[in-house]
CSV table of C-alpha atoms in Angstrom, one decimal:
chain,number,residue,atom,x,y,z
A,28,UNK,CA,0.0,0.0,0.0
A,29,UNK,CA,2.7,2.7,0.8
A,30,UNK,CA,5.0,1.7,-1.8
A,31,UNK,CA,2.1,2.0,-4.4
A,32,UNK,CA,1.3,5.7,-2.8
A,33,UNK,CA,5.2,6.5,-3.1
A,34,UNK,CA,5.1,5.5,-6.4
A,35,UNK,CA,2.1,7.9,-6.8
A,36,UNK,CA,3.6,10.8,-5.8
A,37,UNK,CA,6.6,10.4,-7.4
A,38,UNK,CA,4.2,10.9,-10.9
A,39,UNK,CA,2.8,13.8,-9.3
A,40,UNK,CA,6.3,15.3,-8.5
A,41,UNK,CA,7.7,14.4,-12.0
A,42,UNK,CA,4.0,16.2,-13.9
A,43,UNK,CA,4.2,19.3,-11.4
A,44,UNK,CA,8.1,19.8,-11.6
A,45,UNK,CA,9.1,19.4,-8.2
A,46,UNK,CA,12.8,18.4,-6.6
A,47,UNK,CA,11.4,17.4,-3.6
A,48,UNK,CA,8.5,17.4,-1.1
A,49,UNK,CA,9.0,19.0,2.6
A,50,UNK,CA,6.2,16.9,5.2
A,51,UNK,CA,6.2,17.2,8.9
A,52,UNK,CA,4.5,15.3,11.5
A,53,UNK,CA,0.8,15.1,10.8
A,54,UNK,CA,-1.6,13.1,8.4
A,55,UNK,CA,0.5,13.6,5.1
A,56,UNK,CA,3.1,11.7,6.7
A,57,UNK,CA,1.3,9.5,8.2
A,58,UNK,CA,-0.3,8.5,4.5
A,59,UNK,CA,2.7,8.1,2.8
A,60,UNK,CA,4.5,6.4,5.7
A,61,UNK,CA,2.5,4.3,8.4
A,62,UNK,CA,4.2,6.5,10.6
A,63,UNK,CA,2.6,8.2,13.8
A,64,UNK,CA,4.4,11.4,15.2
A,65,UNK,CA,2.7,14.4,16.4
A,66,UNK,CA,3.8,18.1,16.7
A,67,UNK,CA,6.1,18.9,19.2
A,68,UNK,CA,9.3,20.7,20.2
A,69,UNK,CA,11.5,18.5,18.3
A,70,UNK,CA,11.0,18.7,14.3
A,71,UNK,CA,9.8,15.5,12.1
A,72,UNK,CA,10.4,15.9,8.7
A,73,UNK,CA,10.5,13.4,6.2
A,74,UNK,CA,11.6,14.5,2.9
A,75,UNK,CA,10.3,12.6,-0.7
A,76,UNK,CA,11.7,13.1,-4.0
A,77,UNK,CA,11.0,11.4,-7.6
A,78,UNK,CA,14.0,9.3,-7.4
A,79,UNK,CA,15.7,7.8,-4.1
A,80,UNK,CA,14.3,6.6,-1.1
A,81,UNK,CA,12.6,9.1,1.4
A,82,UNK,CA,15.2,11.1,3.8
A,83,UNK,CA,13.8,11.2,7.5
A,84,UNK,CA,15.1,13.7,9.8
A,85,UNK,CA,14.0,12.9,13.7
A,86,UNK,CA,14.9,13.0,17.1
A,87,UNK,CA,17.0,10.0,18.3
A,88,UNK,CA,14.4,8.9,20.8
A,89,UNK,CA,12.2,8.4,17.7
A,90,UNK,CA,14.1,6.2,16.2
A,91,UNK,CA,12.6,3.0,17.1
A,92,UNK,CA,9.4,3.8,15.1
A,93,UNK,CA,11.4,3.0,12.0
A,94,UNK,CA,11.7,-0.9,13.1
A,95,UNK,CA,8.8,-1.8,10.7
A,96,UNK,CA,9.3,1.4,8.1
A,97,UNK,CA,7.6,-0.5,5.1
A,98,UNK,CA,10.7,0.5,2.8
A,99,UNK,CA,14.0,1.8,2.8
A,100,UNK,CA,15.4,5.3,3.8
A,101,UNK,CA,17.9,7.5,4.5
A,102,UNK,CA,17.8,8.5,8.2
A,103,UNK,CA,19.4,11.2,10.0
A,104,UNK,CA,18.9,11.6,13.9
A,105,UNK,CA,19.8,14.1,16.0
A,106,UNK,CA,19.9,14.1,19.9
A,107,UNK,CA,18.7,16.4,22.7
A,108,UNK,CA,21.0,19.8,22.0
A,109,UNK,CA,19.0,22.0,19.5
A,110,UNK,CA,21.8,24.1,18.5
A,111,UNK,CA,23.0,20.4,17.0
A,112,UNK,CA,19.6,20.1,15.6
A,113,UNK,CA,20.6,22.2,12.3
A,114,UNK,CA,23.1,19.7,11.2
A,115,UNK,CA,21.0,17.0,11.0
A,116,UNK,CA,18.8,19.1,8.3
A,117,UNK,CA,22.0,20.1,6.6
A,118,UNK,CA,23.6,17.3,6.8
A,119,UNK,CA,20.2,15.5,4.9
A,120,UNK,CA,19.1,17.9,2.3
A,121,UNK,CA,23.2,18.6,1.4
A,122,UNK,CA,23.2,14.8,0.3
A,123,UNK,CA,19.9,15.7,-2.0
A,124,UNK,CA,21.5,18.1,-3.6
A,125,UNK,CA,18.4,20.5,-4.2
A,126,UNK,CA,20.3,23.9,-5.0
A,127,UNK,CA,17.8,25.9,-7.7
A,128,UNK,CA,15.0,23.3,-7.0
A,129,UNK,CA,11.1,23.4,-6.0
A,130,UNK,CA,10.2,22.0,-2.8
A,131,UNK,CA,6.6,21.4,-2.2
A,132,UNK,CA,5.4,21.9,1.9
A,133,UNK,CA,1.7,22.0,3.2
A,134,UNK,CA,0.8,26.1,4.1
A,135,UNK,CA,-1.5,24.8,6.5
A,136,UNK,CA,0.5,21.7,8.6
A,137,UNK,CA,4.5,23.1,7.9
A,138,UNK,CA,5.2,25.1,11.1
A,139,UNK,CA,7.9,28.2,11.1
A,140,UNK,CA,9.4,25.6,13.5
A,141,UNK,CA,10.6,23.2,10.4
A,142,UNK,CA,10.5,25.4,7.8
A,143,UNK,CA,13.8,27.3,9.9
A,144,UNK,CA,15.2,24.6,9.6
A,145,UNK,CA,14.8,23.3,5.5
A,146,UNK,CA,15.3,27.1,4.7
A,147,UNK,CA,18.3,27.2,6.5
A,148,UNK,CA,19.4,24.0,5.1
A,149,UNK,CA,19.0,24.4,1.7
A,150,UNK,CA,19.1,28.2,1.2
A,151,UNK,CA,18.9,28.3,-2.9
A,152,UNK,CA,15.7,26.0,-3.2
A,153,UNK,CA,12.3,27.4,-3.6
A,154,UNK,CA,9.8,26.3,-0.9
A,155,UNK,CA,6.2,26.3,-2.2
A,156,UNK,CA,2.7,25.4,-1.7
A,157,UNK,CA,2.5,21.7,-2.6
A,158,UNK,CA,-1.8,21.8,-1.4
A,159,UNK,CA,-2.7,20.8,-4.8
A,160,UNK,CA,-0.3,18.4,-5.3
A,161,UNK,CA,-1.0,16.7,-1.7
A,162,UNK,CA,-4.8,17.2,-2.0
A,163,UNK,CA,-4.4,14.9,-5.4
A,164,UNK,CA,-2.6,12.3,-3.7
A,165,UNK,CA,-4.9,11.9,-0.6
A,166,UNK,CA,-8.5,12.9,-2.1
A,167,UNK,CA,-9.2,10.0,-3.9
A,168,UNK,CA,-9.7,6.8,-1.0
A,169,UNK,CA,-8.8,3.4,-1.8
A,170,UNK,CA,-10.8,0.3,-0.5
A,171,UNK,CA,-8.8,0.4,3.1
A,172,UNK,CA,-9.9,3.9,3.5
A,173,UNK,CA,-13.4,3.9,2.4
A,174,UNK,CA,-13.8,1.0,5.0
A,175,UNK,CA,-12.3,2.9,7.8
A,176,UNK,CA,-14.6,5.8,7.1
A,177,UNK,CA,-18.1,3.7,6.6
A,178,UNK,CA,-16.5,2.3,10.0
A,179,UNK,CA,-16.3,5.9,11.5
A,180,UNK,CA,-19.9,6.6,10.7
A,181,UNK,CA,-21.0,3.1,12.1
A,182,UNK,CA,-19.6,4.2,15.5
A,183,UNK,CA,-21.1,7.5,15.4
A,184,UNK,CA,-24.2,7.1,14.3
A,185,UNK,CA,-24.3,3.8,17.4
A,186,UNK,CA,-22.9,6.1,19.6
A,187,UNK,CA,-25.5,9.1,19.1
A,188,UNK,CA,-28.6,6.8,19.3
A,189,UNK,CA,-27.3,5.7,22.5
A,190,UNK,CA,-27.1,9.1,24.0
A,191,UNK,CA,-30.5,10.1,22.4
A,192,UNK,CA,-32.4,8.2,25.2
A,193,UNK,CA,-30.8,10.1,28.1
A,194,UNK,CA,-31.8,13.8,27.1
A,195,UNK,CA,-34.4,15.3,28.5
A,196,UNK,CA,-35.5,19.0,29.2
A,197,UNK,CA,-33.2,21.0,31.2
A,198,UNK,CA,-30.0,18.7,30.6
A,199,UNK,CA,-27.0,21.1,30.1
A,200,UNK,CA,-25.3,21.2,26.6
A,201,UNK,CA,-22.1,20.3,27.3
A,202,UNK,CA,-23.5,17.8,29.7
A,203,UNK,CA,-25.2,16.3,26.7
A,204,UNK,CA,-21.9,16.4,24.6
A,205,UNK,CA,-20.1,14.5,27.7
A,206,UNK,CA,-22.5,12.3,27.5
A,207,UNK,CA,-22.2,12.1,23.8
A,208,UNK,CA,-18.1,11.6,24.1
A,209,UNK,CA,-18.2,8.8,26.4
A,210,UNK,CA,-20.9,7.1,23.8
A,211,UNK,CA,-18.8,7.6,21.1
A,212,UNK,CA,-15.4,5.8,23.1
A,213,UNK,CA,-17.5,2.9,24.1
A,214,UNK,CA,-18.9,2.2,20.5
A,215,UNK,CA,-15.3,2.2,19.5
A,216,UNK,CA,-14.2,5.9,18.3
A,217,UNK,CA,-10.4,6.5,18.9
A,218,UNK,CA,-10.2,9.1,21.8
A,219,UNK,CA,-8.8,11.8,19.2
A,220,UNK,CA,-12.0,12.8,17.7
A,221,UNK,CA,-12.2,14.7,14.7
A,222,UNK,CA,-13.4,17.4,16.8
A,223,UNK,CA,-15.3,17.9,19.9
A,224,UNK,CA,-18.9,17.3,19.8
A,225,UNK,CA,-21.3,20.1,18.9
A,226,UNK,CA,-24.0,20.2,21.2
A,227,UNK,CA,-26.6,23.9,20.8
A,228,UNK,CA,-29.8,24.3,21.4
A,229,UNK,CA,-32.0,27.4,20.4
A,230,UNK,CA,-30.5,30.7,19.8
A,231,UNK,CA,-27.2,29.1,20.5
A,232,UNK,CA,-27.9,26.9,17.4
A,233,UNK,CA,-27.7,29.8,14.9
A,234,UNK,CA,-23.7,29.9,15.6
A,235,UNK,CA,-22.8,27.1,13.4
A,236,UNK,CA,-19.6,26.3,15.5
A,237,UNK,CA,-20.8,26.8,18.9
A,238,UNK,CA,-19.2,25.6,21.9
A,239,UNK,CA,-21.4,23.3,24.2
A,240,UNK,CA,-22.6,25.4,27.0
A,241,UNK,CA,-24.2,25.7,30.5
A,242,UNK,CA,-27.4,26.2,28.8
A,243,UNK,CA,-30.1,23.7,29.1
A,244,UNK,CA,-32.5,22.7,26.7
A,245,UNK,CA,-35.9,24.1,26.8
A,246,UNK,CA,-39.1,23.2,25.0
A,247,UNK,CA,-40.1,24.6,21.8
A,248,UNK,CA,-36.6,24.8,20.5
A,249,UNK,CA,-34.4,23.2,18.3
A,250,UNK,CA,-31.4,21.1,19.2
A,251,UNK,CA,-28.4,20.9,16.7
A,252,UNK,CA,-25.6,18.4,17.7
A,253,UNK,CA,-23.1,17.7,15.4
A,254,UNK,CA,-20.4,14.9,15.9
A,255,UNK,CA,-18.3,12.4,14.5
A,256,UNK,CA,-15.8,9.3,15.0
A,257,UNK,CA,-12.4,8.4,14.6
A,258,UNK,CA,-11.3,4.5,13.9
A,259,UNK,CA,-7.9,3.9,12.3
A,260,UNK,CA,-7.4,6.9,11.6
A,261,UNK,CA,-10.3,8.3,9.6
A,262,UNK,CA,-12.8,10.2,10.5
A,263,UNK,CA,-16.8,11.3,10.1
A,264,UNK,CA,-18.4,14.3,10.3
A,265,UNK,CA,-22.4,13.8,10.7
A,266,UNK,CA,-25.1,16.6,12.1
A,267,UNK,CA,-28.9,16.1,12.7
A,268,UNK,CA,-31.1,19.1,14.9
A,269,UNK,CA,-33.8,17.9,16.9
A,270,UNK,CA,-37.0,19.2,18.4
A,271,UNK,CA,-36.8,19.6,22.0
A,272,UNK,CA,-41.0,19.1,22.9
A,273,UNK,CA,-43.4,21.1,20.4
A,274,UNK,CA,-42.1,23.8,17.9
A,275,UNK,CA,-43.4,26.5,16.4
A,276,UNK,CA,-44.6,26.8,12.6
A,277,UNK,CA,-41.5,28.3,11.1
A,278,UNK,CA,-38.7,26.0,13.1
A,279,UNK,CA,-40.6,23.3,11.2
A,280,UNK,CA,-40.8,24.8,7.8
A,281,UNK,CA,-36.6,25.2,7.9
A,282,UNK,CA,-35.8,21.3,9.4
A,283,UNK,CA,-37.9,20.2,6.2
A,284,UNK,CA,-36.2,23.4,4.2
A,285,UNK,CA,-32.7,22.2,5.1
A,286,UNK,CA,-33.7,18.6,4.9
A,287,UNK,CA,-34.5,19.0,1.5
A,288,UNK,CA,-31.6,20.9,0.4
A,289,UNK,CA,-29.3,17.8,2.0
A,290,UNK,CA,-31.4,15.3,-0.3
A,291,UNK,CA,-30.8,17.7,-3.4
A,292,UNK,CA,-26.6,17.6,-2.3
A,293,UNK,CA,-26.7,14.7,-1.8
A,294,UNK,CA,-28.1,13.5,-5.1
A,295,UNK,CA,-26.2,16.6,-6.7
A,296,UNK,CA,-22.8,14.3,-6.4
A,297,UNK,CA,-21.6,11.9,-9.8
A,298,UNK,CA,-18.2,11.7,-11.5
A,299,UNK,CA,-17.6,14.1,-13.7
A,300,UNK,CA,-20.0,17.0,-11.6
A,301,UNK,CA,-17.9,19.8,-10.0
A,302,UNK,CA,-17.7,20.7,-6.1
A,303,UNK,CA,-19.6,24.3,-7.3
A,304,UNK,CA,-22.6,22.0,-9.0
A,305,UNK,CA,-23.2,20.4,-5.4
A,306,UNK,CA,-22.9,23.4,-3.6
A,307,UNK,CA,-25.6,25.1,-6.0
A,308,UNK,CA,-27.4,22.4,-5.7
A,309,UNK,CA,-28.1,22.9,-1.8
A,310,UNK,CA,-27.7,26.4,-2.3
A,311,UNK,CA,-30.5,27.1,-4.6
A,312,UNK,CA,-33.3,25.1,-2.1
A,313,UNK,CA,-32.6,27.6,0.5
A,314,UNK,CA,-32.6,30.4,-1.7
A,315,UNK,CA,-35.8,29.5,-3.7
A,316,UNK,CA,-37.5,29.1,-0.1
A,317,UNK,CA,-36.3,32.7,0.8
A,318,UNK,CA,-33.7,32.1,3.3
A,319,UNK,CA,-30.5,32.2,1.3
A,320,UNK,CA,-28.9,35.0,3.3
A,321,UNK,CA,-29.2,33.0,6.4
A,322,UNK,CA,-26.9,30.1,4.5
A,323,UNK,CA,-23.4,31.1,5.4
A,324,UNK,CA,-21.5,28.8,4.9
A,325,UNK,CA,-20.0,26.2,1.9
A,326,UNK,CA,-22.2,22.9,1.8
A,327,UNK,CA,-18.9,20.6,2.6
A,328,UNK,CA,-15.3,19.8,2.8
A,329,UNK,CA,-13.6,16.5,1.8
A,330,UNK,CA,-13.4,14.1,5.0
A,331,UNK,CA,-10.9,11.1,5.7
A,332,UNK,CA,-7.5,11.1,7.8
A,333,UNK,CA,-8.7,14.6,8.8
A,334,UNK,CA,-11.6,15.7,9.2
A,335,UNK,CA,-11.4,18.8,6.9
A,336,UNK,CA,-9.4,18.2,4.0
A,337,UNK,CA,-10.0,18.4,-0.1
A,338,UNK,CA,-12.1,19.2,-1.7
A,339,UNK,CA,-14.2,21.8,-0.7
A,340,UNK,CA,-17.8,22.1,-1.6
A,341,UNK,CA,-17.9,26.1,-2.7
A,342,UNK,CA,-19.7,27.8,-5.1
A,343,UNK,CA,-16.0,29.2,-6.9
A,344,UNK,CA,-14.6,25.5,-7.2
A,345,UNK,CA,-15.0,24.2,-10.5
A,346,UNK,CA,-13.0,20.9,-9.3
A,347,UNK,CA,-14.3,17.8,-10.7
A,348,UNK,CA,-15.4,15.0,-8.7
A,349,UNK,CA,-14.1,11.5,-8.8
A,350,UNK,CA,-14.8,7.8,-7.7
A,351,UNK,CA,-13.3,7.5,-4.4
A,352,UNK,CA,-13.5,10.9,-3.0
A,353,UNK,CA,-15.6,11.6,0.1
A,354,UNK,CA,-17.2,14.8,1.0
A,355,UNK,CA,-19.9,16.4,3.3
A,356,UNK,CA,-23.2,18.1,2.6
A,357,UNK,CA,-24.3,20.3,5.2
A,358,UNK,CA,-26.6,23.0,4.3
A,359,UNK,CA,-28.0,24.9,7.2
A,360,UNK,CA,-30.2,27.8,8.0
A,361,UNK,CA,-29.1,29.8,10.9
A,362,UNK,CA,-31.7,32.5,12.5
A,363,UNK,CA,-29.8,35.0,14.9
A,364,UNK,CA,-31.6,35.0,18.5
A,365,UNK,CA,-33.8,32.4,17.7
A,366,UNK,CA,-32.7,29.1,16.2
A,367,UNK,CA,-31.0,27.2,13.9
A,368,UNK,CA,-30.5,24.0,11.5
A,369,UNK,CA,-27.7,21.7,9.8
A,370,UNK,CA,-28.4,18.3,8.5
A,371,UNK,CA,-24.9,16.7,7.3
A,372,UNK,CA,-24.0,13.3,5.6
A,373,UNK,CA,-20.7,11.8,5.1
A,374,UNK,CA,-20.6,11.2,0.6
A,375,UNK,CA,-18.7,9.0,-1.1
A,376,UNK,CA,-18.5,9.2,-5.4
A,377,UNK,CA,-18.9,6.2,-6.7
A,378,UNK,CA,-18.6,4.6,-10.2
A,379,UNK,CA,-22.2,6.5,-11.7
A,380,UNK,CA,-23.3,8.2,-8.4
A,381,UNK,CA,-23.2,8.9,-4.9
A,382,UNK,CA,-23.5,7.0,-2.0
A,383,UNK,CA,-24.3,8.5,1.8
A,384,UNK,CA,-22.1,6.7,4.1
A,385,UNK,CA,-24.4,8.0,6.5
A,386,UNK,CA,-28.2,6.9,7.2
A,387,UNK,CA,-29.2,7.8,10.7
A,388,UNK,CA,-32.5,9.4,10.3
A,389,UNK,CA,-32.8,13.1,8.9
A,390,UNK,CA,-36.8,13.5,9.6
A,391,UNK,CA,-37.6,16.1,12.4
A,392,UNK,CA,-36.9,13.8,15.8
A,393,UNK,CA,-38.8,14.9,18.9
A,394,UNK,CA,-36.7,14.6,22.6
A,395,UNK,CA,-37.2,15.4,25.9
């Protein structure tokens, strides 16, 4: 598997012109390697090029990760000084000789920590944004990784309809989210979550990223929780909003509003569509029912070893979808001071479609 996604971006390097890629600890790394490091004071970097086997550069504690490295490499280890740190780095890129070269790093993961240390290494190459180049290796999930996700969803979607039963008027957010956590860990989740659960009820609802609160749930409003679950590494990113008791006319008219824009995304996905064609899709529901304005946000983001990641569902991306790729659809209507809704699947492309990796029931649910 990793020598087949070495061999992969090797093509990309060769068709894009680059020396060399640049990738620290994170899930880039982790893809291409097997290996597990996470951010800290001493630098990971493992650096790939189109010929040659990959140069690792890592503390010497770290070292006996590489035991079961799935092919060869060049290693250089450094111990605890960190003014000896830089000659690890020089000592590495020197012996890859990329003078006058381009050297693709991620914007978003490559820290001013590491990229000291490459600059300073190899002063006359060009480091650049290599997003497009990583997001073509990684967006398109093989077999292993579509079952890790479907996976992901199974333990989330167990883990909220075993926290559903317990809620009940007056329950705290964030005591529902606890609630919703420990669910999630005993149906199987890895304890790193893609995120924390989202837990908001009325007004607090209309903040699409709100943090679980004090607040308790009161009748006549609507609860949005949005979670997900980690297992091997791979994530999934569902939401559903509830009624807490009896609502009033228009909280019902935008759950069926949003609901129907998710069914239009969803259906909206086939090889060969663009990311813009499924966010219209949602887009235009809302807007034809006259709440457009109080859509603000894209309808999705890619999902898989993270849990947002290529490509994006916006209205300015004209990428093209392909089998393989997995993606959310979330359209919501958020209504300052008063309420709000987001219904979100997990999507996978398939051959002549799109299937929703995610099934857990999208109809108004009453609790409490």
């Amino acid at each position: 598997m990793f020598t087949k996604r070495l061999q992969r971006l090797k093509g990309y390097m060769e068709e894009k012109g680059f020396s060399a890629v640049a990738v620290n600890a994170g899930p880039t790394l982790t893809y291409l390697t097997g290996l597990l490091f996470h951010l800290m004071e001493r630098p990971v970097v493992v650096v790939f090029t189109p010929t040659g086997d990959p140069t690792i550069i890592l503390p010497e504690l770290e070292q006996a990760k590489l035991a079961h490295l799935p092919f060869p490499a060049q290693v250089y280890a450094y111990g605890e000084r960190p003014a000896e740190w830089s000659r690890a780095f020089s000592d590495a890129l020197d012996m890859l000789n990329l003078a006058g070269g381009k050297v693709g790093v991620e914007p978003r993961q490559l820290r001013l920590l590491e990229y000291e240390y490459l600059r300073l290494a190899a002063a006359d190459a060009d480091f650049t944004d290599g997003s497009e180049l990583f997001a073509a290796l990684r967006s398109i999930k093989d077999g292993e990784e579509i079952t890790c996700i479907r996976k992901a969803v199974e333990i989330a979607e167990a883990a909220l309809e075993a926290t559903l039963p317990l809620l009940k008027i007056g329950m705290a957010e964030k005591d529902i989210a606890g609630e919703l956590f420990l669910q999630l860990i005993r149906h199987g989740s890895e304890t790193s979550l893609p995120f924390s659960p989202i837990v908001a009820s009325g007004p607090n609802g209309a903040n699409p990223h709100a943090q679980p609160s004090p607040r308790p749930i009161a009748a006549g409003e609507l609860l949005v929780i949005d979670w997900g679950a980690c297992f091997a590494g791979y994530m999934s990113d569902i939401t559903r909003t509830f009624a807490v008791g009896e609502l009033d006319e228009e909280a019902i008219r935008i759950h069926k509003i949003v609901q129907q824009a998710n069914s239009a995304g969803r259906a909206a996905g086939k090889p060969g569509r663009t990311c813009a064609s499924v966010d219209n899709a949602t887009r235009t529901v809302i807007d034809e029912a006259g709440y457009g304005r109080f859509f603000t946000h894209r309808t999705g983001h890619g999902i898989g070893m993270e849990c947002h990641e290529e490509p994006y569902m916006r209205g300015d991306n004209e990428q093209v979808l392909e089998e393989g790729m997995v993606y959310t659809v979330e359209p919501g209507i958020y209504l300052a001071g008063r309420n709000g809704v987001r219904i979100e699947d997990d999507v996978l492309v398939t051959v002549d479609g799109a299937e929703s990796l995610s099934t857990i029931c999208r109809e108004i649910r009453v609790i409490g």
